[in-house]
Amino acid sequence: MTDVRHATPVGVTEGYRRISPKVTRDGDIALIDATGVYYEQLNAAVRGAIADGATTVRIEGVNGQRYIGAGIRAPGVRIEAYGTAGNDSAMFADGAEIHVFGNAQDGIGNTMSSGRVVVHGDAGDVLGYGMRGGRILVKGDVGYRVGIHMKAFEKDVPVVVCGGKARDFFGEYMAGGVLVLLGMETQFPEQPLVGGFVGTGMHGGVIYLRGAVEAWQCGGEVGVSTATAEDLASLRPHVEEWAGAFDADADEILAGPFTRLAPMSHRPYGKLYASL
Amino acid sequence: MQQTYVQPEFRVKIDYDKCHKCGRCVQQCGWGVYDFNERPLPHDEKCRACHRCVTYCPAHCITIEKNTLAFRDNDNWSADARKAVWRQADTGGVLLTSMGNPRPYERIFDKLVLDACQVTNPSIDPLREPMELRTFLGRKPDSVAVEMDGKGGYRLAEGAGMKNNVELAVPLIFGPMSYGSVSLNVHRSLALAAERLGILMNTGEGGLHEDLYPYQDNVIVQVASGRFGVTPELLQRGAAIEIKIGQGAKPGIGGHLPGEKVDREVSATRMIPQGSDAISPAPHHDIYSIEDLRQLIFALKEASGYKTVGVKIAAVHNVAAIASGIVRAGADYIYLDGFRGGTGAAPAVVRDHIGIPVEIAIAAVDQRLRDEGIRNQASIIAAGSIRSSADMAKAIALGADVVAIGTAALLSLGCHLCQSCHTGNCSWGITTQKPELTRRIDPEWGAARLTNLVNAWSHELQEILGALGVNAVESLRGSRERLRAIGLGEQTCRILGVKPAGM
């Protein structure tokens, strides 16, 4: 009898086959051929390779499989996905270095704890939602609701740097961390740098935008200012890291101008209520 | 400051002839009701009628009375309605309150009665005969297949059994209450009791404090829209994982722990800065559809080694259709929270006017899942509010697998339902983070009281099952034929699948 978990109509394989992928080892590198393989078997193979001591897991033929590197607690391990990484890849990631050589779909780095995600392409919606540590670098454009409810605690300060443009709700409800949008590597040169509702409900952290933003684009809870030399100094290491990952010139990027968005209160709704 | 028109709700009366002048009332009160000048002097307007001072007064000389100030009679404009307008005119604020909906809506549990055996099909004496209360939380197989065991017998075929179900010694668990809304000593009490009782407690959305790691096999960890404290470690520790979509006390709105309650330990567990508001947005920003919910359910399974993943929703109008979607999304259980369910803080307008009774929700969901042939795919947990073993038995007969208690658990720890959790001043040390108050609950003492409560209800449930002539709680599940309604309308009876008494 087949696995009962999938014996119902919802468990169809969504165009993938439930077969274990071919895994080959080359020293510390595990090579996985993901072509047509369902995410469950693919991710089991990734976890298996790490358990077997691989320090680099190279996945080829990735075509929308979900959850690549999700929930993996593996500092020092590098996961490389060639192709299009599916939804919620690097979700709950905790320590690994995850590279996507291609574009990534929605929910990348969702609720991520630590480690680093590098997308050598564009990424979709909800990038870095609820992220509380680690870094995400995206070369190109990103979608809607990016960096929503990022948070920080003591030394865990998440950083997201996007090289292209973003849509609405960038940094909504943001509670901590650093969210950067450069607007340089974009497929949409005619579009505004960012959509509306930037930082709505923001109560922690900081957003840097390379360029200007209109008042109507921002949430009522954020203060908008031109980045000072001091701000740029704190931004520099993040920009340098992005430039290093994508062969760009950090100084040229930092020549700016940058807009800084920060919350006006860490308790935006403190006065909303009356006790009964 | 301008005078408020809202007069004190209570009168604190002290019999000074009996009073020892010891000042214990001053020390016990978390609301600052008492000044002391040779004798205690109460400020009535601060009293919440929580009875902490009354309970600990060595002279028994304090009593709390209602302030029976007369208003001109008006059935339409109750005193409460008038006061609410005055308060809002004073402050411009959303009126915030706590605990469950106290309004006089019909209480369906109180209009349902259980059956018993008489003459034929004799009842069972649970004191002398085995009476099984054990149940399992999680997905059950679609069919049962057996195979030869090679020794001339049969066994369940590989993969045909129950995978990743959580065993419960009693069909009752502690409902989610976050660390932050309640104190760590409350969480410790619940965890300790859950372990001793063979049941589960639920972290709520505030993460799992490391002091509770030893009890992780008896803990449901929750993932809510704020994702507080959600790490792979948390997911790997819990016995099961729950996605919180909604709460019966405040369907459709998010959570909001005020900065005053975010002290160092709460901030470390939630992984947010101290003193900052912990805001859970109303929706999960990665869930806008049943397909998205499925994506999160399987993300949690991938990250946890395929543990039981449940989904908690508030009981609302289309609950049956929503539940069907949740089950098809792959949830292993659905937690239905009725509109009487408690909360640590909710706008009064939401608590009192949104959502439907859990009794209706259980029956509607159970029937819908049966009609669609998917009832086996998920357990149903019912809550909001289960006040007694009778409510528990009735909820199970309506179709629930398990019930959850929150308010009843807090009552056993001293809560007097003063509905002031949101203030963070709980004199009983339950819904506060002030160290001088939280130390009033000793986890061992708390666990003993919780254990007593659940054991008492378990014995009562066994008595009920015995009277019904069944010897396992699973025989009662969805057995609506064993219920009758007294004084419920025809339409309600039809939805509940229950006949009126006499039929």
CSV table of N, CA and C in Angstrom, one decimal, chain B residues 12-27 33-43 61-62:
chain,number,residue,atom,x,y,z
B,12,VAL,N,-16.0,48.5,47.6
B,12,VAL,CA,-15.2,47.7,48.5
B,12,VAL,C,-15.6,48.0,49.9
B,13,LYS,N,-16.1,47.1,50.6
B,13,LYS,CA,-16.6,47.4,52.0
B,13,LYS,C,-15.7,46.6,53.0
B,14,ILE,N,-15.2,47.4,54.0
B,14,ILE,CA,-14.3,46.8,55.0
B,14,ILE,C,-15.0,46.9,56.4
B,15,ASP,N,-15.2,45.9,57.1
B,15,ASP,CA,-15.7,45.9,58.4
B,15,ASP,C,-14.6,46.3,59.4
B,16,TYR,N,-14.4,47.6,59.7
B,16,TYR,CA,-13.2,48.0,60.4
B,16,TYR,C,-13.2,47.5,61.8
B,17,ASP,N,-14.4,47.1,62.4
B,17,ASP,CA,-14.4,46.4,63.7
B,17,ASP,C,-13.6,45.1,63.7
B,18,LYS,N,-13.7,44.4,62.6
B,18,LYS,CA,-13.0,43.1,62.5
B,18,LYS,C,-11.6,43.3,61.9
B,19,CYS,N,-11.3,44.3,61.2
B,19,CYS,CA,-10.0,44.5,60.5
B,19,CYS,C,-8.8,44.5,61.4
B,20,HIS,N,-7.8,43.7,61.1
B,20,HIS,CA,-6.6,43.6,61.9
B,20,HIS,C,-5.6,44.7,61.6
B,21,LYS,N,-6.0,45.5,60.6
B,21,LYS,CA,-5.1,46.6,60.2
B,21,LYS,C,-3.7,46.0,59.8
B,22,CYS,N,-3.7,44.9,59.2
B,22,CYS,CA,-2.4,44.2,58.9
B,22,CYS,C,-1.9,44.6,57.5
B,23,GLY,N,-2.7,45.2,56.7
B,23,GLY,CA,-2.2,45.7,55.4
B,23,GLY,C,-2.1,44.6,54.3
B,24,ARG,N,-2.6,43.4,54.6
B,24,ARG,CA,-2.4,42.3,53.6
B,24,ARG,C,-3.2,42.6,52.3
B,25,CYS,N,-4.3,43.3,52.5
B,25,CYS,CA,-5.1,43.6,51.3
B,25,CYS,C,-4.3,44.6,50.4
B,26,VAL,N,-3.6,45.5,51.0
B,26,VAL,CA,-2.8,46.4,50.3
B,26,VAL,C,-1.8,45.7,49.4
B,27,GLN,N,-1.1,44.7,50.1
B,27,GLN,CA,-0.1,43.9,49.5
B,27,GLN,C,-0.6,43.0,48.4
B,33,VAL,N,-5.9,49.2,44.6
B,33,VAL,CA,-7.2,49.7,45.2
B,33,VAL,C,-6.9,50.4,46.5
B,34,TYR,N,-6.0,49.9,47.3
B,34,TYR,CA,-5.9,50.3,48.7
B,34,TYR,C,-4.8,51.3,49.0
B,35,ASP,N,-5.2,52.4,49.7
B,35,ASP,CA,-4.2,53.2,50.4
B,35,ASP,C,-4.2,52.7,51.9
B,36,PHE,N,-3.2,53.0,52.6
B,36,PHE,CA,-3.2,52.6,54.0
B,36,PHE,C,-2.8,53.8,54.9
B,37,ASN,N,-3.7,54.2,55.8
B,37,ASN,CA,-3.4,55.2,56.7
B,37,ASN,C,-4.0,54.8,58.1
B,38,GLU,N,-3.3,54.1,58.8
B,38,GLU,CA,-3.8,53.4,60.1
B,38,GLU,C,-4.7,52.3,59.8
B,39,ARG,N,-5.4,52.4,58.7
B,39,ARG,CA,-6.3,51.3,58.3
B,39,ARG,C,-6.4,51.4,56.7
B,40,PRO,N,-6.8,50.3,56.1
B,40,PRO,CA,-6.9,50.3,54.6
B,40,PRO,C,-8.0,51.1,54.1
B,41,LEU,N,-7.7,52.0,53.1
B,41,LEU,CA,-8.7,52.8,52.5
B,41,LEU,C,-8.9,52.5,51.1
B,42,PRO,N,-10.0,51.9,50.7
B,42,PRO,CA,-10.1,51.5,49.3
B,42,PRO,C,-10.6,52.6,48.3
B,43,HIS,N,-10.0,52.5,47.1
B,43,HIS,CA,-10.5,53.4,46.0
B,43,HIS,C,-11.3,52.5,45.1
B,61,CYS,N,-12.9,40.4,56.6
B,61,CYS,CA,-13.6,41.6,56.9
B,61,CYS,C,-13.9,42.4,55.6
B,62,ILE,N,-13.4,41.9,54.4
B,62,ILE,CA,-13.6,42.6,53.2
B,62,ILE,C,-14.8,41.9,52.4
